[in-house]
Amino acid sequence: MKAVGYTIAGPIDRAEALVDIDIERPRALGHDILVEVAAVSVNPVDAKVRQGSHPPDGQWKVLGWDAVGHVVEVGEQVTGFKPGDEVYYAGSIARPGANSQFHLVDERIVGRKPRSLSDAEAAALPLTAITAWEMLFDRLDVRKPVAGAANAILIVGGAGGVGSIAIQLVRALTDLTVIATASRPETSQWVRDLGAHHVIDHSKPLAEQIEALGIGAPAFVFSTTETQRHLGEIVKLIAPQGRFGLIDDPEMLDVLPFKRKAVSTHWELMFTRSLFGTSDMNEQGKLLDAVASLIDEGKIRTTVSEVLRPINADNLKKAHSLIETGKAKGKIVLEGF
């Protein structure tokens, strides 16, 4: 089967950074389903793995943790899907990725594709939707108020893939006021269109911009990018007893300044459940089904911003290069082999 992979980790500007290859088609066993892939999207994790994770000598590393397709084969323990079902999912970072014609994934972390979306539109959603949902509702518990705080959330990096879906989930499922950060006219308009009540500029000090809004100190802060750069400002602006969450990888994270305000700190990694085979792995499948329902009801929308065709090494290199600039808006999707 066709796939895209690499044998040596490193920068994207090398000829061998990503290569079109042909590998053996896998078989579905146990809880696995085999999906014929129709579309994939690219996330920052793809670039991070490609830059630093070397596969064993002589083996290919296949990336890709967002996919849409239809089931062609099921393992003997599968109960929720059958051949022909249309599905979407993010998969597991501990297994080969979905940049291949056929892909194995555990049924428990798979959702049914939104009926109202095309393959490309649906492929933009799984990883970011899981990340945003788990942070908002499992980690930050945003439905539980913080005494004395403004009923508001600041989302740092609102125009990125995770920020774009987080804004919509907050608007659809809570009564929180959404403050999003963006620094360019096009990204500011993007987050407003997604439902942000207020937009502030993350290239400038955050705390004084929050104060100028006149709504009080927000109960929650969700940092999707450049946390180390903004941490001092977040300490200033967050409410006492507030909750702070992050998903990026700062070289150093000194949370001691949060102690005076008794701010809790929460890290989210959407791969945790699949990495450790947690007893609640199936919650990811459930939340993907819930997101699909919200999509089909018109309450949230896809965050795809660009579609490249077909799924091959050249187009994946373009997507990786754009992701690495840190200026991508929404999600970049590739469709069709």
mmCIF file of C-alpha atoms in Angstrom:
data_model
loop_
_atom_site.group_PDB
_atom_site.id
_atom_site.type_symbol
_atom_site.label_atom_id
_atom_site.label_comp_id
_atom_site.label_asym_id
_atom_site.label_seq_id
_atom_site.Cartn_x
_atom_site.Cartn_y
_atom_site.Cartn_z
ATOM 1 C CA MET A 1 0.000 0.000 0.000
ATOM 2 C CA LYS A 2 1.047 3.620 -0.506
ATOM 3 C CA ALA A 3 2.361 5.559 2.473
ATOM 4 C CA VAL A 4 4.634 8.472 3.376
ATOM 5 C CA GLY A 5 7.462 7.988 5.856
ATOM 6 C CA TYR A 6 11.078 8.622 6.799
ATOM 7 C CA THR A 7 14.066 6.717 8.171
ATOM 8 C CA ILE A 8 16.148 9.585 9.602
ATOM 9 C CA ALA A 9 14.700 12.331 11.797
ATOM 10 C CA GLY A 10 15.580 15.937 11.087
ATOM 11 C CA PRO A 11 14.644 19.201 9.344
ATOM 12 C CA ILE A 12 11.909 19.305 6.706
ATOM 13 C CA ASP A 13 14.123 20.877 4.001
ATOM 14 C CA ARG A 14 15.936 17.585 3.264
ATOM 15 C CA ALA A 15 14.996 15.421 0.277
ATOM 16 C CA GLU A 16 14.639 12.404 2.597
ATOM 17 C CA ALA A 17 12.629 14.265 5.277
ATOM 18 C CA LEU A 18 9.434 12.621 3.992
ATOM 19 C CA VAL A 19 9.362 10.019 1.220
ATOM 20 C CA ASP A 20 6.665 8.255 -0.801
ATOM 21 C CA ILE A 21 6.944 4.532 0.010
ATOM 22 C CA ASP A 22 5.165 1.221 -0.441
ATOM 23 C CA ILE A 23 4.634 -0.936 2.661
ATOM 24 C CA GLU A 24 2.672 -4.030 3.610
ATOM 25 C CA ARG A 25 -1.043 -3.658 4.286
ATOM 26 C CA PRO A 26 -1.817 -4.553 7.933
ATOM 27 C CA ARG A 27 -4.561 -6.871 9.250
ATOM 28 C CA ALA A 28 -7.164 -6.074 11.888
ATOM 29 C CA LEU A 29 -7.008 -8.155 15.094
ATOM 30 C CA GLY A 30 -8.434 -7.742 18.598
ATOM 31 C CA HIS A 31 -9.987 -4.316 19.173
ATOM 32 C CA ASP A 32 -8.487 -2.906 15.962
ATOM 33 C CA ILE A 33 -10.341 -1.770 12.881
ATOM 34 C CA LEU A 34 -8.631 -1.350 9.508
ATOM 35 C CA VAL A 35 -9.549 1.943 7.859
ATOM 36 C CA GLU A 36 -9.100 2.883 4.207
ATOM 37 C CA VAL A 37 -7.876 6.463 4.631
ATOM 38 C CA ALA A 38 -9.590 9.210 2.629
ATOM 39 C CA ALA A 39 -8.129 12.341 4.256
ATOM 40 C CA VAL A 40 -5.630 13.331 6.952
ATOM 41 C CA SER A 41 -4.617 16.571 8.624
ATOM 42 C CA VAL A 42 -1.283 17.793 9.952
ATOM 43 C CA ASN A 43 -0.619 18.866 13.546
ATOM 44 C CA PRO A 44 2.403 20.294 15.390
ATOM 45 C CA VAL A 45 3.016 16.826 16.856
ATOM 46 C CA ASP A 46 3.798 15.533 13.343
ATOM 47 C CA ALA A 47 6.614 18.048 12.975
ATOM 48 C CA LYS A 48 7.930 17.411 16.497
ATOM 49 C CA VAL A 49 8.111 13.650 15.946
ATOM 50 C CA ARG A 50 9.682 14.038 12.500
ATOM 51 C CA GLN A 51 12.361 16.345 13.916
ATOM 52 C CA GLY A 52 13.415 14.149 16.811
ATOM 53 C CA SER A 53 12.146 10.557 16.689
ATOM 54 C CA HIS A 54 14.386 8.104 14.828
ATOM 55 C CA PRO A 55 12.841 4.769 13.843
ATOM 56 C CA PRO A 56 14.874 1.562 14.292
ATOM 57 C CA ASP A 57 17.486 0.999 11.584
ATOM 58 C CA GLY A 58 15.969 -0.170 8.337
ATOM 59 C CA GLN A 59 12.397 0.699 9.324
ATOM 60 C CA TRP A 60 10.076 3.430 8.138
ATOM 61 C CA LYS A 61 8.373 5.884 10.487
ATOM 62 C CA VAL A 62 4.889 6.848 9.296
ATOM 63 C CA LEU A 63 3.332 9.971 10.804
ATOM 64 C CA GLY A 64 -0.237 11.260 10.857
ATOM 65 C CA TRP A 65 -2.612 11.543 13.831
ATOM 66 C CA ASP A 66 -5.840 12.750 12.272
ATOM 67 C CA ALA A 67 -7.744 10.622 9.783
ATOM 68 C CA VAL A 68 -11.073 10.067 8.076
ATOM 69 C CA GLY A 69 -12.022 6.986 6.103
ATOM 70 C CA HIS A 70 -14.229 3.908 6.009
ATOM 71 C CA VAL A 71 -13.820 0.594 7.792
ATOM 72 C CA VAL A 72 -12.721 -2.301 5.590
ATOM 73 C CA GLU A 73 -11.909 -4.948 8.225
ATOM 74 C CA VAL A 74 -12.537 -5.484 11.949
ATOM 75 C CA GLY A 75 -10.775 -7.493 14.644
ATOM 76 C CA GLU A 76 -12.491 -10.335 16.476
ATOM 77 C CA GLN A 77 -13.135 -8.212 19.597
ATOM 78 C CA VAL A 78 -14.642 -5.239 17.766
ATOM 79 C CA THR A 79 -18.261 -4.536 18.696
ATOM 80 C CA GLY A 80 -18.900 -0.936 17.662
ATOM 81 C CA PHE A 81 -18.059 -0.867 13.958
ATOM 82 C CA LYS A 82 -18.526 -2.918 10.798
ATOM 83 C CA PRO A 83 -17.070 -2.725 7.275
ATOM 84 C CA GLY A 84 -18.424 0.265 5.400
ATOM 85 C CA ASP A 85 -18.788 2.545 8.434
ATOM 86 C CA GLU A 86 -17.396 6.072 7.956
ATOM 87 C CA VAL A 87 -15.157 7.072 10.853
ATOM 88 C CA TYR A 88 -12.817 9.795 12.107
ATOM 89 C CA TYR A 89 -10.131 9.623 14.803
ATOM 90 C CA ALA A 90 -6.693 10.771 15.972
ATOM 91 C CA GLY A 91 -5.126 7.394 16.779
ATOM 92 C CA SER A 92 -2.177 6.644 19.053
ATOM 93 C CA ILE A 93 1.289 8.176 18.973
ATOM 94 C CA ALA A 94 2.690 4.791 20.043
ATOM 95 C CA ARG A 95 1.579 3.206 16.753
ATOM 96 C CA PRO A 96 2.180 3.940 13.048
ATOM 97 C CA GLY A 97 0.352 7.040 11.856
ATOM 98 C CA ALA A 98 -2.363 7.474 9.259
ATOM 99 C CA ASN A 99 -0.306 8.805 6.338
ATOM 100 C CA SER A 100 -0.997 5.525 4.545
ATOM 101 C CA GLN A 101 -3.719 4.034 2.365
ATOM 102 C CA PHE A 102 -4.843 1.648 5.119
ATOM 103 C CA HIS A 103 -4.484 2.247 8.840
ATOM 104 C CA LEU A 104 -5.050 0.237 12.031
ATOM 105 C CA VAL A 105 -6.682 1.938 15.015
ATOM 106 C CA ASP A 106 -8.290 0.757 18.255
ATOM 107 C CA GLU A 107 -12.065 1.079 17.938
ATOM 108 C CA ARG A 108 -12.345 2.587 21.428
ATOM 109 C CA ILE A 109 -10.758 5.875 20.324
ATOM 110 C CA VAL A 110 -12.745 6.166 17.078
ATOM 111 C CA GLY A 111 -15.884 8.214 16.387
ATOM 112 C CA ARG A 112 -18.458 8.175 13.633
ATOM 113 C CA LYS A 113 -17.720 10.796 10.997
ATOM 114 C CA PRO A 114 -20.052 13.819 11.047
ATOM 115 C CA ARG A 115 -22.686 13.171 8.375
ATOM 116 C CA SER A 116 -22.777 16.781 7.220
ATOM 117 C CA LEU A 117 -19.050 17.113 6.481
ATOM 118 C CA SER A 118 -16.861 16.087 3.581
ATOM 119 C CA ASP A 119 -13.881 13.842 4.264
ATOM 120 C CA ALA A 120 -11.510 16.830 4.164
ATOM 121 C CA GLU A 121 -13.680 18.897 6.500
ATOM 122 C CA ALA A 122 -13.944 16.059 9.028
ATOM 123 C CA ALA A 123 -10.204 15.298 8.950
ATOM 124 C CA ALA A 124 -9.461 18.696 10.494
ATOM 125 C CA LEU A 125 -11.204 17.838 13.751
ATOM 126 C CA PRO A 126 -10.224 14.731 15.774
ATOM 127 C CA LEU A 127 -6.903 15.557 17.472
ATOM 128 C CA THR A 128 -7.782 19.170 18.174
ATOM 129 C CA ALA A 129 -11.329 18.337 19.299
ATOM 130 C CA ILE A 130 -10.108 15.659 21.718
ATOM 131 C CA THR A 131 -7.386 17.958 23.066
ATOM 132 C CA ALA A 132 -9.737 20.900 23.549
ATOM 133 C CA TRP A 133 -12.564 18.791 25.030
ATOM 134 C CA GLU A 134 -10.323 16.974 27.514
ATOM 135 C CA MET A 135 -8.673 20.211 28.623
ATOM 136 C CA LEU A 136 -11.915 22.144 28.992
ATOM 137 C CA PHE A 137 -14.130 19.527 30.585
ATOM 138 C CA ASP A 138 -11.794 16.934 32.140
ATOM 139 C CA ARG A 139 -8.812 19.024 33.269
ATOM 140 C CA LEU A 140 -10.029 22.616 33.803
ATOM 141 C CA ASP A 141 -13.601 21.544 34.618
ATOM 142 C CA VAL A 142 -14.886 24.822 33.190
ATOM 143 C CA ARG A 143 -18.494 24.012 34.066
ATOM 144 C CA LYS A 144 -17.565 24.404 37.758
ATOM 145 C CA PRO A 145 -17.338 28.138 38.607
ATOM 146 C CA VAL A 146 -14.461 29.783 40.455
ATOM 147 C CA ALA A 147 -15.718 31.864 43.392
ATOM 148 C CA GLY A 148 -15.363 35.593 42.789
ATOM 149 C CA ALA A 149 -13.815 35.217 39.329
ATOM 150 C CA ALA A 150 -15.142 36.530 36.059
ATOM 151 C CA ASN A 151 -17.084 33.760 34.317
ATOM 152 C CA ALA A 152 -14.573 33.887 31.484
ATOM 153 C CA ILE A 153 -11.785 31.933 29.808
ATOM 154 C CA LEU A 154 -8.691 33.287 28.084
ATOM 155 C CA ILE A 155 -7.522 31.093 25.193
ATOM 156 C CA VAL A 156 -3.937 31.915 24.235
ATOM 157 C CA GLY A 157 -3.368 31.132 20.550
ATOM 158 C CA GLY A 158 -7.009 31.250 19.559
ATOM 159 C CA ALA A 159 -6.448 30.939 15.809
ATOM 160 C CA GLY A 160 -4.460 27.693 15.963
ATOM 161 C CA GLY A 161 -6.000 24.281 15.470
ATOM 162 C CA VAL A 162 -6.770 23.598 19.138
ATOM 163 C CA GLY A 163 -7.752 27.185 19.918
ATOM 164 C CA SER A 164 -10.136 27.245 16.956
ATOM 165 C CA ILE A 165 -12.153 24.291 18.214
ATOM 166 C CA ALA A 166 -11.854 25.266 21.891
ATOM 167 C CA ILE A 167 -13.546 28.617 21.226
ATOM 168 C CA GLN A 168 -16.474 26.840 19.592
ATOM 169 C CA LEU A 169 -16.850 24.177 22.273
ATOM 170 C CA VAL A 170 -16.907 26.815 25.004
ATOM 171 C CA ARG A 171 -19.564 28.816 23.152
ATOM 172 C CA ALA A 172 -21.682 25.752 22.355
ATOM 173 C CA LEU A 173 -21.553 24.043 25.754
ATOM 174 C CA THR A 174 -21.026 26.753 28.400
ATOM 175 C CA ASP A 175 -22.010 30.332 29.217
ATOM 176 C CA LEU A 176 -18.403 31.489 29.635
ATOM 177 C CA THR A 177 -17.175 34.713 28.073
ATOM 178 C CA VAL A 178 -14.437 33.805 25.580
ATOM 179 C CA ILE A 179 -11.320 35.967 25.274
ATOM 180 C CA ALA A 180 -8.969 34.779 22.534
ATOM 181 C CA THR A 181 -5.528 36.008 21.543
ATOM 182 C CA ALA A 182 -4.434 36.736 17.972
ATOM 183 C CA SER A 183 -1.873 39.155 16.534
ATOM 184 C CA ARG A 184 -2.774 39.625 12.865
ATOM 185 C CA PRO A 185 -5.919 41.086 11.233
ATOM 186 C CA GLU A 186 -6.773 37.806 9.499
ATOM 187 C CA THR A 187 -6.355 35.680 12.627
ATOM 188 C CA SER A 188 -8.255 38.205 14.749
ATOM 189 C CA GLN A 189 -11.173 38.019 12.334
ATOM 190 C CA TRP A 190 -10.921 34.208 12.291
ATOM 191 C CA VAL A 191 -11.381 33.916 16.062
ATOM 192 C CA ARG A 192 -14.222 36.465 16.047
ATOM 193 C CA ASP A 193 -15.976 34.444 13.358
ATOM 194 C CA LEU A 194 -15.584 31.334 15.537
ATOM 195 C CA GLY A 195 -17.358 33.060 18.415
ATOM 196 C CA ALA A 196 -14.795 34.829 20.597
ATOM 197 C CA HIS A 197 -16.417 37.678 22.547
ATOM 198 C CA HIS A 198 -13.139 39.584 22.863
ATOM 199 C CA VAL A 199 -9.799 39.433 21.022
ATOM 200 C CA ILE A 200 -6.504 40.650 22.508
ATOM 201 C CA ASP A 201 -3.032 40.802 20.961
ATOM 202 C CA HIS A 202 -0.551 38.227 22.263
ATOM 203 C CA SER A 203 2.363 40.239 20.883
ATOM 204 C CA LYS A 204 1.637 42.785 23.642
ATOM 205 C CA PRO A 205 1.360 42.414 27.451
ATOM 206 C CA LEU A 206 -1.774 40.410 28.205
ATOM 207 C CA ALA A 207 -2.684 41.515 31.732
ATOM 208 C CA GLU A 208 -3.324 45.176 30.956
ATOM 209 C CA GLN A 209 -5.441 44.200 27.930
ATOM 210 C CA ILE A 210 -7.550 41.915 30.123
ATOM 211 C CA GLU A 211 -7.949 44.685 32.701
ATOM 212 C CA ALA A 212 -9.041 47.094 29.977
ATOM 213 C CA LEU A 213 -11.948 44.815 29.068
ATOM 214 C CA GLY A 214 -13.541 45.656 32.414
ATOM 215 C CA ILE A 215 -14.963 42.199 33.046
ATOM 216 C CA GLY A 216 -12.677 41.175 35.895
ATOM 217 C CA ALA A 217 -10.064 38.450 36.268
ATOM 218 C CA PRO A 218 -10.917 35.331 34.224
ATOM 219 C CA ALA A 219 -11.487 32.070 36.050
ATOM 220 C CA PHE A 220 -9.685 29.994 33.430
ATOM 221 C CA VAL A 221 -6.684 30.312 31.127
ATOM 222 C CA PHE A 222 -5.997 27.769 28.358
ATOM 223 C CA SER A 223 -2.550 28.263 26.819
ATOM 224 C CA THR A 224 -2.045 26.461 23.505
ATOM 225 C CA THR A 225 1.299 27.971 22.510
ATOM 226 C CA GLU A 226 4.316 29.982 23.759
ATOM 227 C CA THR A 227 3.378 29.380 27.396
ATOM 228 C CA GLN A 228 6.868 30.187 28.664
ATOM 229 C CA ARG A 229 6.711 33.623 27.029
ATOM 230 C CA HIS A 230 3.291 34.474 28.493
ATOM 231 C CA LEU A 231 3.502 32.820 31.914
ATOM 232 C CA GLY A 232 4.316 35.992 33.879
ATOM 233 C CA GLU A 233 1.340 37.803 32.351
ATOM 234 C CA ILE A 234 -0.947 34.842 33.031
ATOM 235 C CA VAL A 235 0.075 34.889 36.699
ATOM 236 C CA LYS A 236 -0.977 38.554 36.843
ATOM 237 C CA LEU A 237 -4.298 38.263 35.030
ATOM 238 C CA ILE A 238 -5.824 34.978 36.270
ATOM 239 C CA ALA A 239 -8.287 35.070 39.167
ATOM 240 C CA PRO A 240 -7.359 33.768 42.635
ATOM 241 C CA GLN A 241 -8.205 30.045 42.820
ATOM 242 C CA GLY A 242 -8.384 30.004 39.028
ATOM 243 C CA ARG A 243 -7.390 27.084 36.831
ATOM 244 C CA PHE A 244 -4.606 27.171 34.266
ATOM 245 C CA GLY A 245 -4.015 24.608 31.511
ATOM 246 C CA LEU A 246 -1.401 24.183 28.802
ATOM 247 C CA ILE A 247 -0.603 21.810 25.954
ATOM 248 C CA ASP A 248 2.739 22.987 24.578
ATOM 249 C CA ASP A 249 6.251 22.013 25.677
ATOM 250 C CA PRO A 250 8.055 24.917 27.389
ATOM 251 C CA GLU A 251 11.695 24.272 28.185
ATOM 252 C CA MET A 252 11.005 25.406 31.742
ATOM 253 C CA LEU A 253 7.729 25.976 33.580
ATOM 254 C CA ASP A 254 8.046 27.728 36.942
ATOM 255 C CA VAL A 255 4.578 27.483 38.492
ATOM 256 C CA LEU A 256 5.687 28.716 41.930
ATOM 257 C CA PRO A 257 4.276 32.227 41.262
ATOM 258 C CA PHE A 258 0.818 30.631 41.053
ATOM 259 C CA LYS A 259 1.015 29.580 44.708
ATOM 260 C CA ARG A 260 -0.022 32.965 46.117
ATOM 261 C CA LYS A 261 -3.258 32.765 44.111
ATOM 262 C CA ALA A 262 -3.709 29.000 44.691
ATOM 263 C CA VAL A 263 -4.010 28.515 40.942
ATOM 264 C CA SER A 264 -4.127 24.879 39.848
ATOM 265 C CA THR A 265 -2.073 23.806 36.825
ATOM 266 C CA HIS A 266 -3.242 21.181 34.339
ATOM 267 C CA TRP A 267 -1.415 19.557 31.444
ATOM 268 C CA GLU A 268 -3.273 17.892 28.602
ATOM 269 C CA LEU A 269 -1.985 15.246 26.201
ATOM 270 C CA MET A 270 -4.683 13.605 24.144
ATOM 271 C CA PHE A 271 -2.504 10.513 23.606
ATOM 272 C CA THR A 272 -2.385 9.657 27.322
ATOM 273 C CA ARG A 273 -5.412 7.369 27.296
ATOM 274 C CA SER A 274 -4.166 5.322 24.320
ATOM 275 C CA LEU A 275 -0.528 5.319 25.503
ATOM 276 C CA PHE A 276 -1.426 3.800 28.854
ATOM 277 C CA GLY A 277 -4.492 1.839 27.838
ATOM 278 C CA THR A 278 -6.507 3.566 30.548
ATOM 279 C CA SER A 279 -9.788 2.050 31.662
ATOM 280 C CA ASP A 280 -11.634 5.037 30.180
ATOM 281 C CA MET A 281 -10.082 4.885 26.692
ATOM 282 C CA ASN A 282 -13.537 4.684 25.175
ATOM 283 C CA GLU A 283 -14.275 8.229 26.391
ATOM 284 C CA GLN A 284 -12.406 9.485 23.327
ATOM 285 C CA GLY A 285 -14.756 7.647 21.000
ATOM 286 C CA LYS A 286 -17.726 9.020 22.933
ATOM 287 C CA LEU A 287 -16.524 12.610 22.791
ATOM 288 C CA LEU A 288 -15.831 12.346 19.059
ATOM 289 C CA ASP A 289 -19.423 11.177 18.610
ATOM 290 C CA ALA A 290 -20.577 14.152 20.704
ATOM 291 C CA VAL A 291 -18.546 16.541 18.535
ATOM 292 C CA ALA A 292 -20.034 14.950 15.399
ATOM 293 C CA SER A 293 -23.518 15.612 16.780
ATOM 294 C CA LEU A 294 -22.633 19.252 17.496
ATOM 295 C CA ILE A 295 -21.342 19.575 13.929
ATOM 296 C CA ASP A 296 -24.439 18.006 12.398
ATOM 297 C CA GLU A 297 -26.680 20.218 14.545
ATOM 298 C CA GLY A 298 -24.879 23.309 13.221
ATOM 299 C CA LYS A 299 -23.548 24.325 16.644
ATOM 300 C CA ILE A 300 -19.849 24.138 15.706
ATOM 301 C CA ARG A 301 -18.028 23.967 12.393
ATOM 302 C CA THR A 302 -14.911 22.500 10.895
ATOM 303 C CA THR A 303 -11.658 24.418 11.292
ATOM 304 C CA VAL A 304 -10.071 23.415 7.974
ATOM 305 C CA SER A 305 -8.291 26.348 6.345
ATOM 306 C CA GLU A 306 -6.472 24.686 3.429
ATOM 307 C CA VAL A 307 -6.791 21.397 1.511
ATOM 308 C CA LEU A 308 -3.917 19.859 -0.454
ATOM 309 C CA ARG A 309 -4.357 16.955 -2.894
ATOM 310 C CA PRO A 310 -3.177 14.205 -2.972
ATOM 311 C CA ILE A 311 -1.690 12.715 0.204
ATOM 312 C CA ASN A 312 1.982 12.439 -0.787
ATOM 313 C CA ALA A 313 5.434 13.430 0.404
ATOM 314 C CA ASP A 314 5.549 16.748 -1.467
ATOM 315 C CA ASN A 315 2.261 18.001 -0.033
ATOM 316 C CA LEU A 316 3.081 16.759 3.462
ATOM 317 C CA LYS A 317 6.378 18.661 3.288
ATOM 318 C CA LYS A 318 4.447 21.826 2.409
ATOM 319 C CA ALA A 319 2.103 21.290 5.344
ATOM 320 C CA HIS A 320 4.944 20.570 7.792
ATOM 321 C CA SER A 321 6.789 23.707 6.650
ATOM 322 C CA LEU A 322 3.734 25.871 7.249
ATOM 323 C CA ILE A 323 3.053 24.300 10.652
ATOM 324 C CA GLU A 324 6.631 25.022 11.705
ATOM 325 C CA THR A 325 6.229 28.761 11.024
ATOM 326 C CA GLY A 326 3.782 28.942 13.933
ATOM 327 C CA LYS A 327 1.511 31.117 11.796
ATOM 328 C CA ALA A 328 -0.927 28.505 10.519
ATOM 329 C CA LYS A 329 -4.617 29.398 10.845
ATOM 330 C CA GLY A 330 -6.984 26.524 11.545
ATOM 331 C CA LYS A 331 -6.035 23.143 10.082
ATOM 332 C CA ILE A 332 -4.202 21.976 6.944
ATOM 333 C CA VAL A 333 -5.780 18.864 5.391
ATOM 334 C CA LEU A 334 -4.578 16.445 2.704
ATOM 335 C CA GLU A 335 -7.057 14.347 0.751
ATOM 336 C CA GLY A 336 -6.828 11.240 -1.474
ATOM 337 C CA PHE A 337 -3.977 8.907 -2.437
#
